[in-house]
Short mmCIF file of C-alpha atoms in Angstrom, two decimals:
data_model
loop_
_atom_site.label_atom_id
_atom_site.label_comp_id
_atom_site.label_asym_id
_atom_site.label_seq_id
_atom_site.Cartn_x
_atom_site.Cartn_y
_atom_site.Cartn_z
CA ALA A 139 4.42 -29.32 63.85
CA CYS A 140 7.59 -28.83 63.86
CA ALA A 141 10.44 -29.40 61.01
CA GLY A 142 11.55 -33.07 60.90
CA GLU A 143 9.38 -33.84 63.80
CA LYS A 144 7.71 -37.46 64.16
CA LEU A 145 4.56 -39.37 65.08
CA VAL A 146 3.28 -42.67 64.72
CA THR A 147 -0.28 -42.66 64.01
CA LEU A 148 -3.26 -44.95 64.31
CA ASP A 149 -1.84 -47.30 61.69
CA ASP A 150 1.43 -47.78 63.05
CA GLU A 151 3.21 -45.79 60.43
CA GLU A 152 5.74 -43.40 61.58
CA ARG A 153 5.30 -40.05 59.96
CA GLU A 154 7.80 -37.13 59.57
CA LEU A 155 6.01 -34.02 59.80
CA GLU A 156 6.37 -30.49 58.11
CA MET A 157 5.74 -27.08 59.44
CA SER A 158 2.78 -27.04 57.03
CA ASP A 159 0.86 -29.83 59.13
CA LEU A 160 -1.38 -29.22 61.82
CA VAL A 161 -1.14 -31.38 64.83
CA ILE A 162 -2.82 -31.65 68.00
CA ALA A 163 -0.31 -31.28 70.70
CA VAL A 164 0.03 -31.81 74.69
CA ALA A 165 3.28 -30.40 76.37
CA ASP A 166 4.45 -29.23 72.80
CA LYS A 167 4.11 -32.71 71.71
CA PRO A 168 2.04 -34.23 68.79
CA VAL A 169 -0.42 -36.82 70.08
CA ALA A 170 -2.36 -36.25 66.53
CA LEU A 171 -2.49 -35.22 62.70
CA ALA A 172 -5.42 -32.80 62.96
CA GLY A 173 -8.26 -33.82 60.87
CA VAL A 174 -6.43 -36.84 59.26
CA MET A 175 -5.57 -39.77 61.90
CA GLY A 176 -4.96 -39.72 65.71
CA GLY A 177 -1.61 -40.74 67.33
CA ALA A 178 -0.73 -44.47 68.27
CA ALA A 179 0.29 -43.08 71.92
CA THR A 180 -3.30 -41.85 72.93
CA GLU A 181 -5.43 -44.52 71.30
CA ILE A 182 -8.25 -45.96 73.20
CA SER A 183 -7.75 -49.48 74.83
CA PHE A 184 -9.59 -51.54 77.48
CA GLN A 185 -7.35 -49.57 79.70
CA SER A 186 -8.64 -46.25 78.98
CA SER A 187 -10.51 -44.95 81.78
CA ARG A 188 -10.59 -40.83 80.63
CA VAL A 189 -11.78 -39.60 77.20
CA VAL A 190 -10.98 -36.35 76.10
CA LEU A 191 -13.34 -35.26 72.97
CA GLU A 192 -12.72 -32.71 70.64
CA ALA A 193 -14.90 -31.05 67.75
CA ALA A 194 -12.87 -28.57 65.66
CA VAL A 195 -12.78 -26.97 62.49
CA PHE A 196 -10.16 -27.14 60.23
CA ASP A 197 -8.51 -25.57 57.16
CA GLY A 198 -9.81 -27.94 53.91
CA THR A 199 -6.81 -27.07 52.21
CA SER A 200 -4.35 -27.47 54.92
CA ILE A 201 -5.70 -31.33 55.24
CA ARG A 202 -5.91 -32.00 51.67
CA LYS A 203 -2.05 -30.89 51.26
CA THR A 204 -1.21 -33.05 54.70
CA SER A 205 -3.08 -36.12 53.46
CA GLY A 206 -1.88 -35.91 49.98
CA ARG A 207 1.52 -35.31 50.47
CA LEU A 208 1.45 -38.63 53.39
CA ASN A 209 -0.59 -40.57 51.18
CA LEU A 210 -3.02 -40.91 53.98
CA ARG A 211 -6.64 -40.94 53.18
CA SER A 212 -9.17 -41.34 55.93
CA GLU A 213 -12.86 -40.57 56.90
CA SER A 214 -11.66 -37.41 58.43
CA SER A 215 -9.90 -35.94 56.03
CA SER A 216 -12.36 -36.72 53.58
CA ARG A 217 -15.15 -34.77 55.39
CA PHE A 218 -12.96 -31.54 56.14
CA GLU A 219 -11.84 -31.67 52.65
CA LYS A 220 -15.22 -31.08 51.49
CA GLY A 221 -16.41 -28.92 54.43
CA ILE A 222 -18.52 -29.18 57.71
CA ASN A 223 -21.31 -27.28 59.21
CA LEU A 224 -19.89 -24.95 61.37
CA ALA A 225 -23.06 -24.39 63.27
CA THR A 226 -23.38 -27.70 64.65
CA VAL A 227 -20.00 -28.14 65.95
CA THR A 228 -21.19 -27.96 69.60
CA GLU A 229 -24.30 -30.23 68.90
CA ALA A 230 -22.02 -32.96 67.32
CA LEU A 231 -19.65 -33.11 70.58
CA ASP A 232 -22.69 -32.98 72.99
CA ALA A 233 -24.24 -36.07 70.71
CA ALA A 234 -20.71 -38.20 71.05
CA ALA A 235 -20.54 -37.41 74.69
CA SER A 236 -24.23 -38.70 75.07
CA MET A 237 -23.67 -42.08 72.90
CA ILE A 238 -20.73 -42.34 74.94
CA ALA A 239 -22.37 -42.37 78.23
CA ASP A 240 -25.41 -44.60 76.91
CA LEU A 241 -23.44 -47.31 75.22
CA ALA A 242 -20.76 -47.37 77.79
CA GLY A 243 -21.86 -45.99 80.99
CA ALA A 244 -19.45 -43.27 81.00
CA THR A 245 -20.18 -40.11 83.49
CA VAL A 246 -19.90 -36.82 81.39
CA GLN A 247 -17.94 -33.94 82.91
CA ALA A 248 -19.67 -30.71 83.09
CA GLY A 249 -18.30 -27.67 80.93
CA ILE A 250 -16.87 -27.03 77.50
CA VAL A 251 -13.24 -25.84 76.84
CA SER A 252 -13.24 -23.57 73.89
CA ALA A 253 -10.61 -22.22 72.11
CA GLY A 254 -10.85 -19.48 68.68
CA GLN A 255 -13.90 -18.19 67.26
CA VAL A 256 -16.17 -19.74 64.56
CA ASP A 257 -18.56 -17.34 62.72
CA THR A 258 -21.77 -19.50 62.47
CA SER A 259 -24.16 -16.46 61.11
CA ASP A 260 -26.15 -17.40 58.24
CA VAL A 261 -24.94 -15.97 54.97
CA GLU A 262 -27.07 -13.58 53.26
CA ILE A 263 -27.63 -13.18 49.65
CA VAL A 264 -29.38 -10.50 48.19
CA SER A 265 -31.33 -10.85 44.27
CA THR A 266 -34.35 -10.03 42.65
CA LEU A 267 -37.19 -11.79 40.98
CA SER A 268 -36.45 -10.35 37.68
CA ASP A 269 -32.87 -11.81 37.80
CA VAL A 270 -33.88 -15.10 38.97
CA ASN A 271 -36.43 -15.27 35.89
CA ARG A 272 -33.96 -13.69 33.54
CA VAL A 273 -31.64 -16.54 34.67
CA LEU A 274 -33.85 -19.25 34.21
CA GLY A 275 -36.20 -18.51 31.58
CA THR A 276 -39.06 -18.79 33.80
CA GLU A 277 -41.92 -16.69 34.97
CA LEU A 278 -41.99 -17.49 38.67
CA THR A 279 -43.79 -15.48 41.17
CA TYR A 280 -42.47 -14.21 44.59
CA THR A 281 -44.95 -16.70 46.23
CA ASP A 282 -42.91 -19.52 44.06
CA ILE A 283 -39.69 -18.29 45.65
CA GLU A 284 -41.25 -18.32 48.99
CA ASP A 285 -42.06 -21.95 48.60
CA VAL A 286 -38.50 -23.18 47.21
CA PHE A 287 -36.49 -21.10 50.46
CA ARG A 288 -39.34 -22.57 52.70
CA ARG A 289 -38.82 -26.25 51.44
CA LEU A 290 -35.30 -25.63 52.02
CA GLY A 291 -35.24 -24.37 55.42
CA PHE A 292 -33.65 -20.92 54.35
CA GLY A 293 -34.88 -17.44 55.66
CA LEU A 294 -36.34 -14.84 53.34
CA THR A 295 -37.54 -11.27 53.79
CA GLY A 296 -38.13 -8.83 51.60
CA ASP A 297 -40.66 -8.70 48.21
CA ALA A 298 -40.24 -9.63 44.55
CA GLU A 299 -38.40 -6.11 43.85
CA LYS A 300 -35.63 -7.10 46.28
CA PHE A 301 -35.34 -10.29 48.84
CA THR A 302 -32.66 -11.41 50.86
CA VAL A 303 -32.06 -14.91 51.64
CA SER A 304 -30.38 -16.40 54.80
CA VAL A 305 -28.59 -19.34 54.13
CA PRO A 306 -27.27 -21.36 57.05
CA ARG A 307 -24.05 -22.86 57.43
CA ARG A 308 -24.94 -26.40 56.81
CA ARG A 309 -25.05 -25.01 53.39
CA TRP A 310 -21.48 -24.09 52.72
CA ASP A 311 -21.79 -24.72 49.26
CA ILE A 312 -23.91 -21.53 48.63
CA HIS A 313 -22.35 -17.90 48.44
CA ILE A 314 -23.33 -15.82 45.43
CA GLU A 315 -26.34 -15.40 43.65
CA ALA A 316 -25.61 -17.93 41.06
CA ASP A 317 -25.78 -20.42 43.80
CA LEU A 318 -29.52 -19.65 44.51
CA TYR A 319 -30.57 -19.70 40.82
CA GLU A 320 -29.42 -23.47 40.68
CA GLU A 321 -31.16 -24.19 44.35
CA ILE A 322 -34.10 -22.47 42.77
CA ALA A 323 -34.00 -24.49 39.65
CA ARG A 324 -33.32 -27.60 41.77
CA ILE A 325 -36.40 -27.61 43.75
CA TYR A 326 -38.98 -25.94 41.24
CA GLY A 327 -37.50 -28.93 38.76
CA TYR A 328 -35.31 -28.68 35.42
CA ASP A 329 -38.04 -30.52 33.66
CA LYS A 330 -40.22 -27.50 34.15
CA LEU A 331 -37.75 -25.17 32.58
CA PRO A 332 -38.81 -23.64 29.28
CA ALA A 333 -36.77 -25.40 26.23
CA THR A 334 -35.95 -22.97 23.54
CA LEU A 335 -33.53 -23.17 20.58
CA PRO A 336 -30.02 -21.27 20.47
CA LYS A 337 -29.92 -17.95 18.75
CA GLY A 338 -28.38 -18.16 15.04
CA ASP A 339 -27.18 -14.76 15.36
CA GLY A 340 -23.69 -14.59 14.02
CA THR A 341 -20.69 -12.56 13.58
CA ALA A 342 -18.77 -11.42 10.55
CA GLY A 343 -15.41 -12.73 10.81
CA GLN A 344 -12.33 -11.29 10.00
CA LEU A 345 -8.17 -11.57 10.37
CA THR A 346 -6.65 -9.64 12.95
CA GLU A 347 -4.31 -7.57 11.90
CA THR A 348 -1.32 -9.83 12.71
CA GLN A 349 -2.89 -12.75 10.94
CA LYS A 350 -3.40 -10.26 8.02
CA LEU A 351 0.59 -9.41 8.14
CA ARG A 352 1.49 -13.19 8.49
CA ARG A 353 -0.53 -13.97 5.39
CA LYS A 354 1.36 -11.49 3.32
CA VAL A 355 4.63 -12.39 4.19
CA ARG A 356 3.87 -15.82 3.87
CA THR A 357 2.52 -15.20 0.14
CA VAL A 358 5.51 -13.21 -0.59
CA ALA A 359 8.04 -15.95 0.91
CA GLU A 360 6.37 -18.87 -0.86
CA GLY A 361 6.24 -16.83 -4.22
CA ALA A 362 9.79 -16.38 -4.20
CA GLY A 363 10.37 -20.25 -3.71
CA LEU A 364 10.73 -20.85 0.01
CA THR A 365 9.42 -23.73 1.76
CA GLU A 366 8.22 -23.37 5.49
CA VAL A 367 9.55 -25.22 8.06
CA ILE A 368 8.47 -25.00 11.74
CA THR A 369 11.38 -25.45 14.65
CA TYR A 370 11.57 -25.93 18.12
CA ALA A 371 11.20 -23.03 20.16
CA LEU A 372 13.84 -24.38 22.69
CA THR A 373 17.27 -24.50 22.13
CA THR A 374 20.65 -24.28 23.81
CA PRO A 375 21.87 -20.94 25.88
CA GLU A 376 24.54 -20.34 23.38
CA LYS A 377 22.53 -20.69 20.32
CA ALA A 378 19.69 -18.80 22.08
CA VAL A 379 21.47 -15.47 21.56
CA GLN A 380 23.67 -16.09 18.72
CA PHE A 381 22.43 -14.39 15.98
CA SER A 382 20.00 -11.76 18.20
CA THR A 383 20.57 -8.18 17.49
CA ASN A 384 19.95 -6.97 21.07
CA PRO A 385 20.19 -10.02 23.75
CA SER A 386 18.62 -10.23 26.46
CA ASN A 387 18.32 -12.21 29.84
CA LEU A 388 17.88 -15.88 29.05
CA THR A 389 14.62 -17.80 30.06
CA GLU A 390 15.83 -21.25 31.59
CA LEU A 391 13.27 -24.38 32.00
CA MET A 392 13.36 -25.80 35.37
CA TRP A 393 13.53 -29.33 34.33
CA PRO A 394 14.55 -29.48 30.68
CA MET A 395 14.24 -32.83 29.38
CA THR A 396 17.94 -32.20 27.55
CA VAL A 397 20.62 -29.22 27.54
CA ASP A 398 20.01 -29.20 23.48
CA ARG A 399 16.14 -28.16 24.53
CA SER A 400 16.57 -25.93 27.62
CA VAL A 401 15.94 -22.26 26.82
CA LEU A 402 13.84 -20.34 25.19
CA ARG A 403 15.12 -18.72 21.90
CA GLN A 404 15.72 -15.09 21.17
CA ASN A 405 16.38 -15.71 17.53
CA MET A 406 15.11 -18.13 14.63
CA VAL A 407 18.32 -18.30 12.49
CA ALA A 408 19.58 -20.89 14.72
CA CYS A 409 17.15 -23.32 14.74
CA ILE A 410 16.76 -22.96 11.00
CA LEU A 411 20.54 -23.61 10.29
CA ASP A 412 19.94 -26.56 12.29
CA THR A 413 17.22 -27.79 10.21
CA VAL A 414 19.91 -26.52 7.01
CA ALA A 415 22.33 -28.96 8.63
CA TYR A 416 20.24 -31.79 8.89
CA ASN A 417 19.31 -31.67 4.89
CA VAL A 418 22.77 -31.15 3.99
CA ALA A 419 23.82 -34.12 5.83
CA ARG A 420 21.40 -36.09 3.76
CA LYS A 421 22.46 -34.48 0.19
CA ASN A 422 19.89 -31.96 0.22
CA LYS A 423 22.60 -29.17 -0.99
CA ASP A 424 19.87 -26.40 -2.51
CA LEU A 425 17.55 -25.14 0.16
CA ALA A 426 15.49 -22.05 0.42
CA LEU A 427 13.59 -22.22 3.99
CA TYR A 428 11.87 -19.71 6.28
CA GLU A 429 9.50 -19.80 9.22
CA ILE A 430 7.25 -17.55 10.96
CA GLY A 431 6.80 -18.09 14.50
CA LYS A 432 7.84 -16.23 18.15
CA VAL A 433 10.87 -15.22 19.82
CA PHE A 434 10.97 -14.50 23.17
CA GLU A 435 12.91 -11.30 24.84
CA GLN A 436 13.26 -11.58 29.08
CA THR A 437 13.99 -7.84 29.94
CA GLY A 438 13.54 -8.80 33.52
CA ASN A 439 13.84 -11.28 36.05
CA PRO A 440 13.39 -14.78 35.07
CA GLN A 441 12.32 -16.13 38.11
CA GLU A 442 9.33 -13.74 38.59
CA GLU A 443 8.61 -12.12 35.15
CA LEU A 444 7.23 -14.01 31.97
CA PRO A 445 9.15 -12.86 28.67
CA THR A 446 7.86 -10.94 25.87
CA GLU A 447 6.51 -12.58 23.03
CA ILE A 448 7.69 -11.18 19.38
CA ASN A 449 6.61 -12.46 16.01
CA SER A 450 9.19 -13.04 13.44
CA PHE A 451 9.91 -13.79 10.51
CA ALA A 452 13.06 -15.60 8.95
CA PHE A 453 15.20 -17.61 6.33
CA ALA A 454 18.05 -19.32 5.43
CA LEU A 455 19.17 -19.70 1.70
CA THR A 456 22.16 -21.89 0.37
CA GLY A 457 23.29 -23.81 -2.69
CA LEU A 458 22.24 -22.57 -6.23
CA VAL A 459 19.58 -20.55 -7.56
CA THR A 460 19.82 -22.00 -10.97
CA GLU A 461 21.09 -25.43 -11.72
CA LYS A 462 23.81 -25.44 -14.73
CA ASP A 463 22.77 -27.32 -17.77
CA PHE A 464 24.13 -27.03 -21.75
CA GLN A 465 23.22 -23.80 -22.29
CA THR A 466 22.34 -22.04 -18.60
CA PRO A 467 25.57 -21.71 -16.00
CA ALA A 468 24.91 -22.22 -12.30
CA VAL A 469 23.65 -19.39 -10.03
CA PRO A 470 25.01 -19.36 -6.58
CA VAL A 471 23.07 -17.58 -3.95
CA ASP A 472 24.59 -14.60 -2.99
CA PHE A 473 23.43 -11.52 -0.31
CA PHE A 474 21.79 -9.98 -3.35
CA TYR A 475 19.40 -12.50 -3.74
CA ALA A 476 18.96 -12.72 0.07
CA LYS A 477 18.36 -9.01 -0.04
CA GLY A 478 16.10 -9.16 -3.10
CA ILE A 479 13.31 -11.44 -0.93
CA LEU A 480 13.45 -8.52 1.32
CA GLU A 481 13.01 -6.05 -1.08
CA ALA A 482 10.05 -7.94 -2.57
CA LEU A 483 8.46 -8.38 1.01
CA PHE A 484 8.73 -4.93 1.97
CA ASP A 485 7.63 -3.51 -1.17
CA ARG A 486 4.46 -5.64 -0.80
CA LEU A 487 3.83 -3.92 2.43
CA GLY A 488 4.51 -0.62 1.42
CA LEU A 489 7.38 0.10 3.46
CA LYS A 490 10.44 1.88 2.94
CA VAL A 491 13.71 0.56 4.73
CA GLU A 492 17.09 1.30 5.04
CA TYR A 493 20.21 -1.07 4.78
CA THR A 494 23.39 -0.51 6.57
CA ALA A 495 26.50 -2.39 6.52
CA THR A 496 27.27 -3.90 10.03
CA GLN A 497 30.16 -6.00 12.03
CA ALA A 498 28.35 -6.28 14.98
CA LEU A 499 26.47 -9.27 14.96
CA ALA A 500 27.81 -12.53 16.07
CA GLY A 501 27.66 -15.32 13.97
CA MET A 502 27.43 -13.29 10.58
CA HIS A 503 30.33 -12.30 8.02
CA PRO A 504 31.63 -8.76 9.03
CA GLY A 505 31.84 -7.88 5.22
CA ARG A 506 28.38 -9.64 4.03
CA THR A 507 26.18 -8.12 6.83
CA ALA A 508 23.43 -5.41 7.11
CA THR A 509 21.21 -3.88 9.40
CA ILE A 510 17.69 -3.19 8.42
CA SER A 511 16.05 0.03 9.70
CA LEU A 512 12.76 1.05 9.77
CA ASP A 513 11.88 4.92 11.05
CA GLY A 514 15.30 4.70 12.78
CA GLN A 515 14.47 1.47 14.34
CA VAL A 516 16.62 -1.63 13.81
CA VAL A 517 13.98 -4.48 12.93
CA GLY A 518 16.22 -7.08 11.41
CA PHE A 519 19.09 -8.41 9.76
CA VAL A 520 20.53 -9.98 6.29
CA GLY A 521 23.55 -11.56 5.34
CA GLN A 522 26.22 -14.27 5.29
CA VAL A 523 26.87 -16.71 7.91
CA HIS A 524 30.38 -16.43 9.37
CA PRO A 525 32.17 -19.43 7.71
CA VAL A 526 33.87 -20.35 11.23
CA THR A 527 30.07 -20.32 12.28
CA ALA A 528 28.88 -22.52 9.12
CA LYS A 529 31.77 -24.86 9.89
CA ASP A 530 30.36 -25.29 13.37
CA TYR A 531 26.79 -26.28 11.88
CA ASN A 532 28.49 -28.20 9.00
CA ILE A 533 26.84 -26.23 6.35
CA PRO A 534 28.10 -24.48 3.44
CA GLU A 535 28.04 -21.16 2.42
CA THR A 536 24.67 -19.79 3.76
CA TYR A 537 22.63 -16.55 3.91
CA VAL A 538 19.79 -15.54 6.32
CA ALA A 539 17.85 -12.56 7.35
CA GLU A 540 15.56 -12.35 10.37
CA ILE A 541 12.81 -9.72 10.75
CA ASN A 542 11.02 -8.48 13.68
CA LEU A 543 7.27 -8.37 12.49
CA THR A 544 5.68 -7.36 15.56
CA ALA A 545 7.78 -3.84 14.91
CA ILE A 546 6.65 -3.78 11.68
CA GLU A 547 3.09 -4.41 12.67
CA GLN A 548 2.98 -1.28 14.55
CA VAL A 549 4.22 1.19 12.21
CA MET A 550 2.03 -0.43 9.18
CA GLN A 551 -0.32 2.14 7.42
CA PRO A 552 -3.95 1.42 6.23
CA ALA A 553 -4.26 -0.22 2.67
CA LYS A 554 -3.66 2.23 0.04
CA LEU A 555 -6.49 3.49 -1.85
CA PHE A 556 -6.59 2.79 -5.61
CA VAL A 557 -5.09 5.24 -8.00
CA GLU A 558 -5.76 5.14 -11.47
CA ILE A 559 -2.78 4.27 -13.83
CA THR A 560 -1.54 7.01 -15.80
CA LYS A 561 -1.98 7.12 -19.62
CA PHE A 562 0.74 9.44 -20.07
CA PRO A 563 4.02 7.70 -20.95
CA ALA A 564 6.95 7.58 -18.92
CA VAL A 565 10.40 9.08 -19.81
CA THR A 566 13.89 7.59 -18.96
CA ARG A 567 17.47 9.00 -18.72
CA ASP A 568 20.96 7.43 -18.04
CA ILE A 569 23.71 9.28 -15.84
CA ALA A 570 26.82 7.87 -15.45
CA LEU A 571 29.09 9.18 -12.04
CA LEU A 572 32.77 9.34 -11.39
CA LEU A 573 32.93 8.94 -7.77
CA LYS A 574 35.63 8.21 -4.91
CA ALA A 575 35.64 4.48 -3.95
CA GLU A 576 34.03 4.70 -0.60
CA ILE A 577 30.92 6.50 -1.60
CA SER A 578 28.28 3.84 -1.53
CA HIS A 579 24.99 3.27 -3.67
CA LYS A 580 22.67 4.57 -0.35
CA GLU A 581 24.42 7.86 -0.39
CA VAL A 582 24.45 8.20 -4.31
CA VAL A 583 20.60 7.41 -3.87
CA ALA A 584 20.18 9.92 -0.85
CA ALA A 585 21.63 12.39 -2.80
CA ILE A 586 19.37 12.22 -5.90
CA GLU A 587 16.47 12.41 -3.93
CA ALA A 588 17.78 15.66 -1.88
CA ALA A 589 17.17 17.38 -5.27
CA GLY A 590 13.61 17.18 -4.68
CA MET A 591 12.44 15.76 -7.90
CA LYS A 592 8.45 14.97 -7.61
CA ARG A 593 8.23 13.54 -10.83
CA LEU A 594 11.22 11.03 -10.41
CA THR A 595 9.58 7.66 -10.13
CA ASP A 596 12.62 5.34 -10.22
CA ILE A 597 16.18 5.03 -9.50
CA LYS A 598 18.20 1.97 -11.11
CA LEU A 599 21.77 1.05 -10.72
CA PHE A 600 22.80 -0.85 -13.84
CA ASP A 601 26.72 -0.76 -13.76
CA VAL A 602 29.86 -0.32 -11.46
CA PHE A 603 33.01 -0.02 -12.97
CA SER A 604 36.80 0.67 -11.67
CA GLY A 605 40.13 0.46 -12.81
CA GLU A 606 43.16 1.90 -13.55
CA LYS A 607 41.85 4.10 -16.38
CA LEU A 608 39.52 5.79 -13.80
CA GLY A 609 42.18 6.47 -11.31
CA LEU A 610 43.25 5.19 -7.91
CA GLY A 611 40.27 5.21 -5.40
CA MET A 612 37.73 6.29 -7.87
CA LYS A 613 34.81 4.14 -9.69
CA SER A 614 32.05 4.51 -12.06
CA MET A 615 28.66 3.96 -11.48
CA ALA A 616 25.55 4.34 -14.05
CA TYR A 617 21.71 4.86 -13.18
CA THR A 618 18.35 5.04 -15.07
CA LEU A 619 16.20 7.89 -13.62
CA THR A 620 12.55 7.34 -14.56
CA PHE A 621 10.45 10.20 -14.70
CA GLN A 622 6.52 10.54 -15.20
CA ASN A 623 3.78 12.84 -15.07
CA PRO A 624 0.65 11.35 -14.29
CA GLU A 625 -1.35 14.40 -15.58
CA ASP A 626 0.44 15.23 -18.66
CA THR A 627 3.39 14.41 -21.42
CA LEU A 628 6.65 15.20 -20.21
CA GLU A 629 8.61 17.41 -22.52
CA ASP A 630 12.51 17.01 -23.23
CA GLU A 631 13.01 20.84 -21.99
CA GLU A 632 11.60 19.68 -18.49
CA VAL A 633 13.24 16.74 -18.10
CA ALA A 634 16.40 18.20 -18.78
CA ARG A 635 15.67 20.56 -15.97
CA TYR A 636 15.20 18.11 -14.16
CA MET A 637 18.54 16.49 -14.56
CA GLU A 638 20.46 19.37 -14.02
CA LYS A 639 18.84 20.15 -10.72
CA ILE A 640 20.01 16.24 -10.18
CA GLN A 641 23.45 16.72 -11.39
CA LYS A 642 24.16 19.80 -8.91
CA SER A 643 22.95 17.35 -6.01
CA LEU A 644 25.47 14.92 -6.73
CA GLU A 645 27.96 17.28 -7.25
CA VAL A 646 27.60 19.31 -4.28
CA THR A 647 26.54 16.59 -2.08
CA ILE A 648 29.00 13.64 -2.64
CA GLY A 649 31.37 15.33 -4.93
CA ALA A 650 30.26 13.17 -8.09
CA GLU A 651 31.40 13.86 -11.52
CA VAL A 652 28.98 13.25 -14.54
CA ARG A 653 30.92 11.31 -16.94
#
């Protein structure tokens, strides 16, 4: 049909056609809706003197689509949708012509006009007797197979080792070996098939690496006092990329229920902040929430490619860590409390990460935010929500973090073997350093580790001081260094040599002065 073309069918309804509809046309004008219903213009009446009979084969899929779109069901459409016998199309035409001649006294004109070619040859399927018995669980002989296909009217050649079945076109439902097995079982008798109990062989179940990681993260998070929430994966276009370290193309729904749920999220922080705002509005001000879920990264064309699903872990903290009472002051959440949760997590996972101050994250406080790097790759961030952003969400001072669990899973090492706890005592030494104010704790630790002391097991910062007495642009940082030899007791002289090397490394690397 042509687009917009119209046809009045036998039910006196005018139908608007589309280019996907098949029609019977005379002089480029449709007179019947092929395989569905004839047209009113060519309907047989008492005045009809000549009748043209047509026996055709139409594509069942096209007929079904046309019938469904027009909501026009007929005997014709039902038969073509289910399939017809291609081998007897001409026989059906002759039979119809004969009935009209007998019942109405018509004269049948000689000859048939044909168009197109239809393959009416039998479909050949190859199988073996062993395959039949294996699938059905029987012990049939080749004679039994011959009897089944004789009763079905199918051709059969070959022997038990390999036989070929010729399936006539009237059985358009048989195409593969499995179809043959069904026919053999049906004719042989389902009641004759042997009954057996299902095998009880079991397989040892175990968690996937992703599931193991999620359980470890959940254990640490709940141990730190966080409560799990589950938020929507759909959000607004603005919130979808608001806290993303590497924003990508948006993946939008074609028919969203609302604009607030129209785009797949690329971070979970924004969704958790919505939950924080909901609770704060209801006077729940001390909150520690976390979520383990998926974010979606779209690097290609959203219309053609599916987004990449990334497992993530995120949390949000606001309010007090410890409430005030008659002897304990109130302790509010701060950056270091949030960072401490992450340090506990990475310690549990056996990973060493680096924190780097950043001002590049939109929606985060420029002076209280750090990215988290693992083997040189940024896997997350931690910090305070920018006061302006917090005001937009109607929430108080809030600290958040988000970690890419998919990236972490890729670098996870196998579980460490048990190492016996040493029986020898550890030795600690304190060291106070006079430094320039711009020197960071990270640089100090790096300088200490650069000394290459394999007996050094822990570095802990316990004091930071700055004031006029130290001089302009100077500060003091004090550390406790722990040394331990798992095989012997450390001597004072040995520890003194270690401290001397560390002091020299600090002086050369960052210009520190030991106080």
